[in-house]
Amino acid sequence: MKKKIMAIIMVAVMMILAFTGCTGNDKKTEEPKQEVETAPVDVNVMALKGPTAMGLVEMMEHSDYHFSIAASVDEVSPKLLQGETDIAAIPANLASVLYNKTKGEIQVLAINTLGVLYIVENGETIQNVEDLKGKTIYASGKGATPEYALNYILSSNGINPETDVNLEWKSEHSECVAALTSEENGVAMLPQPFVTTAQAKNSQIRTALDLTEEWDALQKDSENKSSMITGVVVARKEFVKQNPEEIQKFLKEYHSSVDYVNENIADAAQLIEKYDIVPAAVAEKALPACNIVCIDGAEMEEKLSGYFEVLNQQNPQSIGGEVPNHDFYYIQEK
């Protein structure tokens, strides 16, 4: 009987030990929760040949974004609106036009180029804005920033753009360079790096006026000062909402890229040629005058909104009918 009782006790003890051992093992072998890895985001970026693309070249060399360079804004806008491009470097006024056209579906991330427009001539006749009166000026960019900036500067200096000068609009900057270099006392409005290209073809061509300086002079006594702005970086608002971390990563890398380009001009010029923007020799001479920046946040909104106000006074259609609202500006929450 005792043996039977002892056997029962032993069985009970073994069952208890087995049970506690199992629960202990459960705790010990419980695997930590693994973080779910998010799939990498494919980001398509487009930029225009010229200064708006130059600040991106260090990113083109080292980042995992998909970059493409376009010769005309006509290539960029459809892809942006159709979702084939997520981020694009485009003229500042076009960003506002697309924002109004899509009822707010385009958002600006940063200003990437300040003023790059210059009046150049094959001669010595232009010393100030008033000297442009009665001249024929070759220019490209009708319906975009160049036209509205020039109109503002001319009219603010008492020159009627429609009657006091003869503006000959060309479809491409290269056509303006050709006309300028072949005509004695020819005058043209050109952006960098096309100014440098023209001077390489004809050493007699000189920079007569820096239109950024002329703009700033007109704004000197304004209560709400604005700056001349050539280009911005925009994104589809849907993409921004779905990929906030990717947008912050992009801006961080973009700041670094712009710093690299401005601080390492010779090396950056080689990359600019590598990505078929302009030849390295041209880029190296032009970069100091290209005003490449990366301005975001509240400063971006202040500068851009003031610029749009000036364009709106010139021609509301230049910015798509009205100045964009606050939601147009991507401002990272801190």
XYZ file of C-alpha atoms in Angstrom:
334
model
C 0.000 0.000 0.000
C 2.794 2.376 0.911
C 4.533 1.558 -2.335
C 1.316 2.343 -4.211
C 0.896 5.672 -2.410
C 4.532 6.576 -3.040
C 4.125 5.766 -6.721
C 1.089 8.029 -6.955
C 2.974 10.832 -5.187
C 5.949 10.435 -7.518
C 3.685 10.603 -10.572
C 2.031 13.749 -9.217
C 5.385 15.391 -8.517
C 6.622 14.571 -12.017
C 3.470 16.022 -13.557
C 3.886 19.239 -11.554
C 7.531 19.501 -12.549
C 6.692 18.846 -16.156
C 3.980 21.498 -16.102
C 6.167 24.156 -14.464
C 9.019 23.226 -16.789
C 6.798 23.759 -19.801
C 5.616 27.160 -18.653
C 9.186 28.178 -17.840
C 10.358 27.084 -21.279
C 7.589 29.069 -22.893
C 8.914 32.207 -21.280
C 12.508 31.427 -22.123
C 11.864 30.471 -25.751
C 9.414 33.264 -26.475
C 10.933 35.072 -29.482
C 11.055 38.868 -29.461
C 8.693 40.566 -31.835
C 10.410 41.341 -35.091
C 9.972 44.794 -36.618
C 8.224 44.678 -39.942
C 10.583 45.974 -42.599
C 9.002 48.340 -45.051
C 9.751 47.829 -48.698
C 12.058 50.438 -50.245
C 10.236 53.203 -52.090
C 11.051 53.767 -55.739
C 11.324 57.532 -56.178
C 11.310 59.051 -59.664
C 12.915 62.497 -59.936
C 12.996 64.765 -62.993
C 14.893 67.996 -63.575
C 15.505 70.394 -66.432
C 18.847 70.867 -68.130
C 20.475 73.863 -66.521
C 20.754 75.256 -62.985
C 17.657 73.458 -61.672
C 19.426 70.134 -62.251
C 22.963 71.156 -61.283
C 22.332 71.082 -57.542
C 21.184 67.457 -57.778
C 24.306 65.935 -59.317
C 25.882 64.679 -56.100
C 22.611 62.849 -55.383
C 22.571 61.477 -58.913
C 26.003 60.024 -58.250
C 25.361 58.452 -54.854
C 21.633 58.079 -54.071
C 19.219 55.325 -55.053
C 16.668 57.656 -56.653
C 15.721 57.277 -60.313
C 16.757 60.498 -62.075
C 15.947 61.763 -65.544
C 16.931 65.042 -67.212
C 14.478 66.810 -69.529
C 15.204 69.470 -72.124
C 11.797 71.153 -71.773
C 9.098 71.649 -69.142
C 6.680 70.132 -71.665
C 8.297 66.794 -70.840
C 8.026 67.211 -67.088
C 4.500 68.489 -66.417
C 2.555 65.548 -67.949
C 4.644 62.955 -66.114
C 4.216 64.796 -62.845
C 0.449 65.122 -63.265
C 0.052 61.503 -64.392
C 2.036 60.124 -61.468
C 4.985 58.875 -63.521
C 7.258 61.330 -61.686
C 7.140 61.852 -57.929
C 9.499 64.807 -57.489
C 10.500 67.408 -60.077
C 12.692 70.508 -60.350
C 10.705 73.054 -62.392
C 10.321 76.832 -62.899
C 8.830 78.549 -59.865
C 5.804 80.018 -61.628
C 4.977 76.635 -63.217
C 4.747 75.128 -59.742
C 2.000 77.623 -58.904
C 0.251 77.001 -62.238
C 0.188 73.237 -61.604
C -1.002 73.753 -58.017
C -3.959 75.795 -59.228
C -4.629 73.477 -62.163
C -4.800 70.386 -59.922
C -6.656 72.164 -57.103
C -3.807 71.729 -54.657
C -2.337 68.363 -55.638
C 1.173 69.760 -56.108
C 3.325 70.787 -53.153
C 6.615 72.693 -53.179
C 9.458 71.197 -51.133
C 12.218 73.757 -51.621
C 13.535 76.677 -53.638
C 16.483 75.352 -55.615
C 17.577 78.289 -57.796
C 17.426 82.031 -57.185
C 17.893 84.537 -59.989
C 20.022 83.350 -62.920
C 18.891 85.839 -65.580
C 21.274 88.322 -67.177
C 21.156 90.905 -69.944
C 24.168 90.303 -72.170
C 25.287 92.156 -75.275
C 27.739 91.969 -78.098
C 28.971 95.488 -77.510
C 29.161 98.271 -74.899
C 25.824 100.086 -75.187
C 23.946 98.812 -72.090
C 25.004 100.303 -68.743
C 21.628 100.407 -66.968
C 18.007 99.299 -67.493
C 17.072 102.616 -69.143
C 19.569 101.847 -71.926
C 17.362 98.946 -73.051
C 14.755 101.352 -74.401
C 14.485 101.034 -78.161
C 16.573 97.856 -78.259
C 15.788 94.462 -79.766
C 16.175 91.829 -77.038
C 16.446 88.141 -77.890
C 14.958 85.970 -75.202
C 13.572 82.522 -74.472
C 10.972 81.619 -71.880
C 7.838 83.393 -73.035
C 4.982 82.646 -70.653
C 7.396 81.652 -67.895
C 9.649 83.274 -65.294
C 11.967 85.058 -67.787
C 9.133 86.974 -69.460
C 7.448 88.073 -66.237
C 10.687 88.995 -64.500
C 11.817 91.096 -67.465
C 8.403 92.794 -67.742
C 8.502 93.678 -64.043
C 11.996 95.167 -64.248
C 11.292 97.096 -67.478
C 7.931 98.516 -66.394
C 9.239 99.431 -62.927
C 11.974 101.437 -64.658
C 9.482 103.315 -66.858
C 9.856 101.145 -69.979
C 6.756 99.696 -71.622
C 7.628 96.102 -72.621
C 5.114 96.183 -75.457
C 6.057 99.478 -77.112
C 9.469 100.641 -75.869
C 11.481 97.495 -76.687
C 11.326 94.820 -79.362
C 11.262 91.415 -77.680
C 12.063 88.580 -80.057
C 11.078 85.339 -78.381
C 12.949 82.177 -79.309
C 11.937 78.626 -78.452
C 15.326 77.740 -76.942
C 18.158 79.582 -75.234
C 20.594 78.219 -77.812
C 18.747 80.195 -80.527
C 19.271 83.372 -78.513
C 22.980 82.581 -78.221
C 23.212 82.096 -81.999
C 21.436 85.399 -82.698
C 23.512 87.266 -80.134
C 26.900 86.025 -81.312
C 26.197 86.778 -84.966
C 24.883 90.318 -84.550
C 26.971 93.372 -83.714
C 25.480 95.237 -80.746
C 23.034 92.357 -80.261
C 21.276 92.138 -76.885
C 19.817 89.067 -75.227
C 18.346 87.953 -71.927
C 19.973 84.650 -70.994
C 20.171 82.465 -67.897
C 23.340 80.835 -66.717
C 24.971 78.627 -67.916
C 23.970 79.900 -71.373
C 25.682 83.227 -70.667
C 28.950 81.337 -70.299
C 28.204 79.322 -73.443
C 27.687 82.536 -75.426
C 30.900 84.075 -74.102
C 32.828 80.932 -75.039
C 31.640 81.375 -78.640
C 32.326 85.103 -78.786
C 34.726 86.784 -76.370
C 33.186 90.205 -77.140
C 29.948 89.271 -75.360
C 29.720 90.887 -71.950
C 27.312 90.679 -69.038
C 25.614 94.069 -68.987
C 22.984 93.649 -66.252
C 22.349 91.143 -63.474
C 18.553 91.021 -63.327
C 18.625 89.649 -59.783
C 20.415 92.803 -58.660
C 17.928 94.944 -60.605
C 15.035 93.107 -58.926
C 16.543 93.579 -55.471
C 17.049 97.297 -56.133
C 13.352 97.654 -56.926
C 12.439 95.797 -53.739
C 14.716 97.845 -51.483
C 11.941 100.035 -50.083
C 9.111 97.485 -50.266
C 7.303 96.628 -47.056
C 7.113 92.930 -48.019
C 10.327 92.257 -49.896
C 10.461 89.520 -52.497
C 13.325 87.771 -54.267
C 13.689 86.701 -57.861
C 13.290 82.941 -57.916
C 13.972 80.762 -60.920
C 13.366 77.188 -59.853
C 11.779 75.042 -57.168
C 11.463 71.366 -56.303
C 7.906 70.060 -56.125
C 6.239 66.740 -55.395
C 2.855 65.169 -55.846
C 0.943 65.798 -52.618
C -0.300 62.198 -52.590
C 3.298 60.966 -52.668
C 4.233 63.352 -49.835
C 1.378 62.082 -47.661
C 2.196 58.435 -48.304
C 5.962 58.789 -47.872
C 6.738 61.440 -45.212
C 10.015 59.799 -44.148
C 11.159 59.551 -47.769
C 10.488 63.270 -48.290
C 12.538 64.177 -45.218
C 15.343 61.892 -46.415
C 15.233 63.512 -49.859
C 15.491 67.032 -48.443
C 18.361 66.068 -46.157
C 20.296 64.574 -49.082
C 19.393 67.524 -51.295
C 20.839 70.034 -48.809
C 24.055 68.017 -48.765
C 24.140 67.829 -52.565
C 23.733 71.591 -52.971
C 26.469 72.224 -50.390
C 28.759 69.850 -52.263
C 28.121 71.541 -55.622
C 28.742 75.037 -54.266
C 31.848 74.046 -52.295
C 33.462 71.718 -54.859
C 32.926 73.526 -58.145
C 35.568 71.734 -60.237
C 34.447 68.252 -59.143
C 30.767 69.175 -59.436
C 31.386 70.437 -62.965
C 32.668 67.005 -63.934
C 29.468 65.399 -62.618
C 27.367 67.992 -64.431
C 29.016 66.956 -67.686
C 28.713 63.249 -66.797
C 24.949 63.608 -66.511
C 24.751 65.537 -69.797
C 23.550 68.824 -68.335
C 26.261 71.095 -69.765
C 29.973 70.586 -70.533
C 32.292 70.670 -67.520
C 34.219 73.708 -68.780
C 30.986 75.701 -69.045
C 29.680 74.466 -65.704
C 32.868 75.373 -63.851
C 32.728 78.985 -65.065
C 28.956 79.325 -64.679
C 28.356 77.730 -61.268
C 29.348 80.767 -59.153
C 26.669 82.806 -60.967
C 23.939 80.147 -60.929
C 22.614 80.953 -57.419
C 21.977 77.287 -56.602
C 20.347 76.914 -53.168
C 18.161 74.629 -51.124
C 15.769 76.800 -49.129
C 12.850 75.076 -47.411
C 10.442 75.625 -44.539
C 9.144 79.030 -43.471
C 11.869 80.931 -45.339
C 10.816 79.199 -48.555
C 7.202 80.251 -48.047
C 8.141 83.856 -47.291
C 10.345 84.229 -50.378
C 8.060 82.366 -52.778
C 4.821 83.991 -51.689
C 6.370 87.439 -52.149
C 7.626 86.460 -55.585
C 4.189 85.195 -56.589
C 2.606 88.437 -55.423
C 4.842 90.383 -57.839
C 4.008 88.022 -60.722
C 0.323 88.199 -59.857
C 0.433 91.975 -60.229
C 2.104 91.553 -63.630
C -0.205 88.848 -64.935
C -2.356 86.550 -62.730
C -2.227 83.834 -65.392
C 1.534 83.623 -64.948
C 0.887 81.777 -61.678
C -2.312 80.010 -62.686
C -4.806 82.685 -61.671
C -4.057 83.243 -57.994
C -1.338 83.091 -55.347
C -1.187 79.596 -53.776
C -2.474 79.001 -50.258
C -0.393 77.948 -47.262
C -0.975 74.240 -48.024
C 1.132 74.658 -51.170
C 4.267 74.774 -48.989
C 5.701 71.625 -47.448
C 6.836 72.616 -43.967
C 8.101 69.779 -41.807
C 6.522 69.587 -38.369
C 9.074 69.846 -35.569
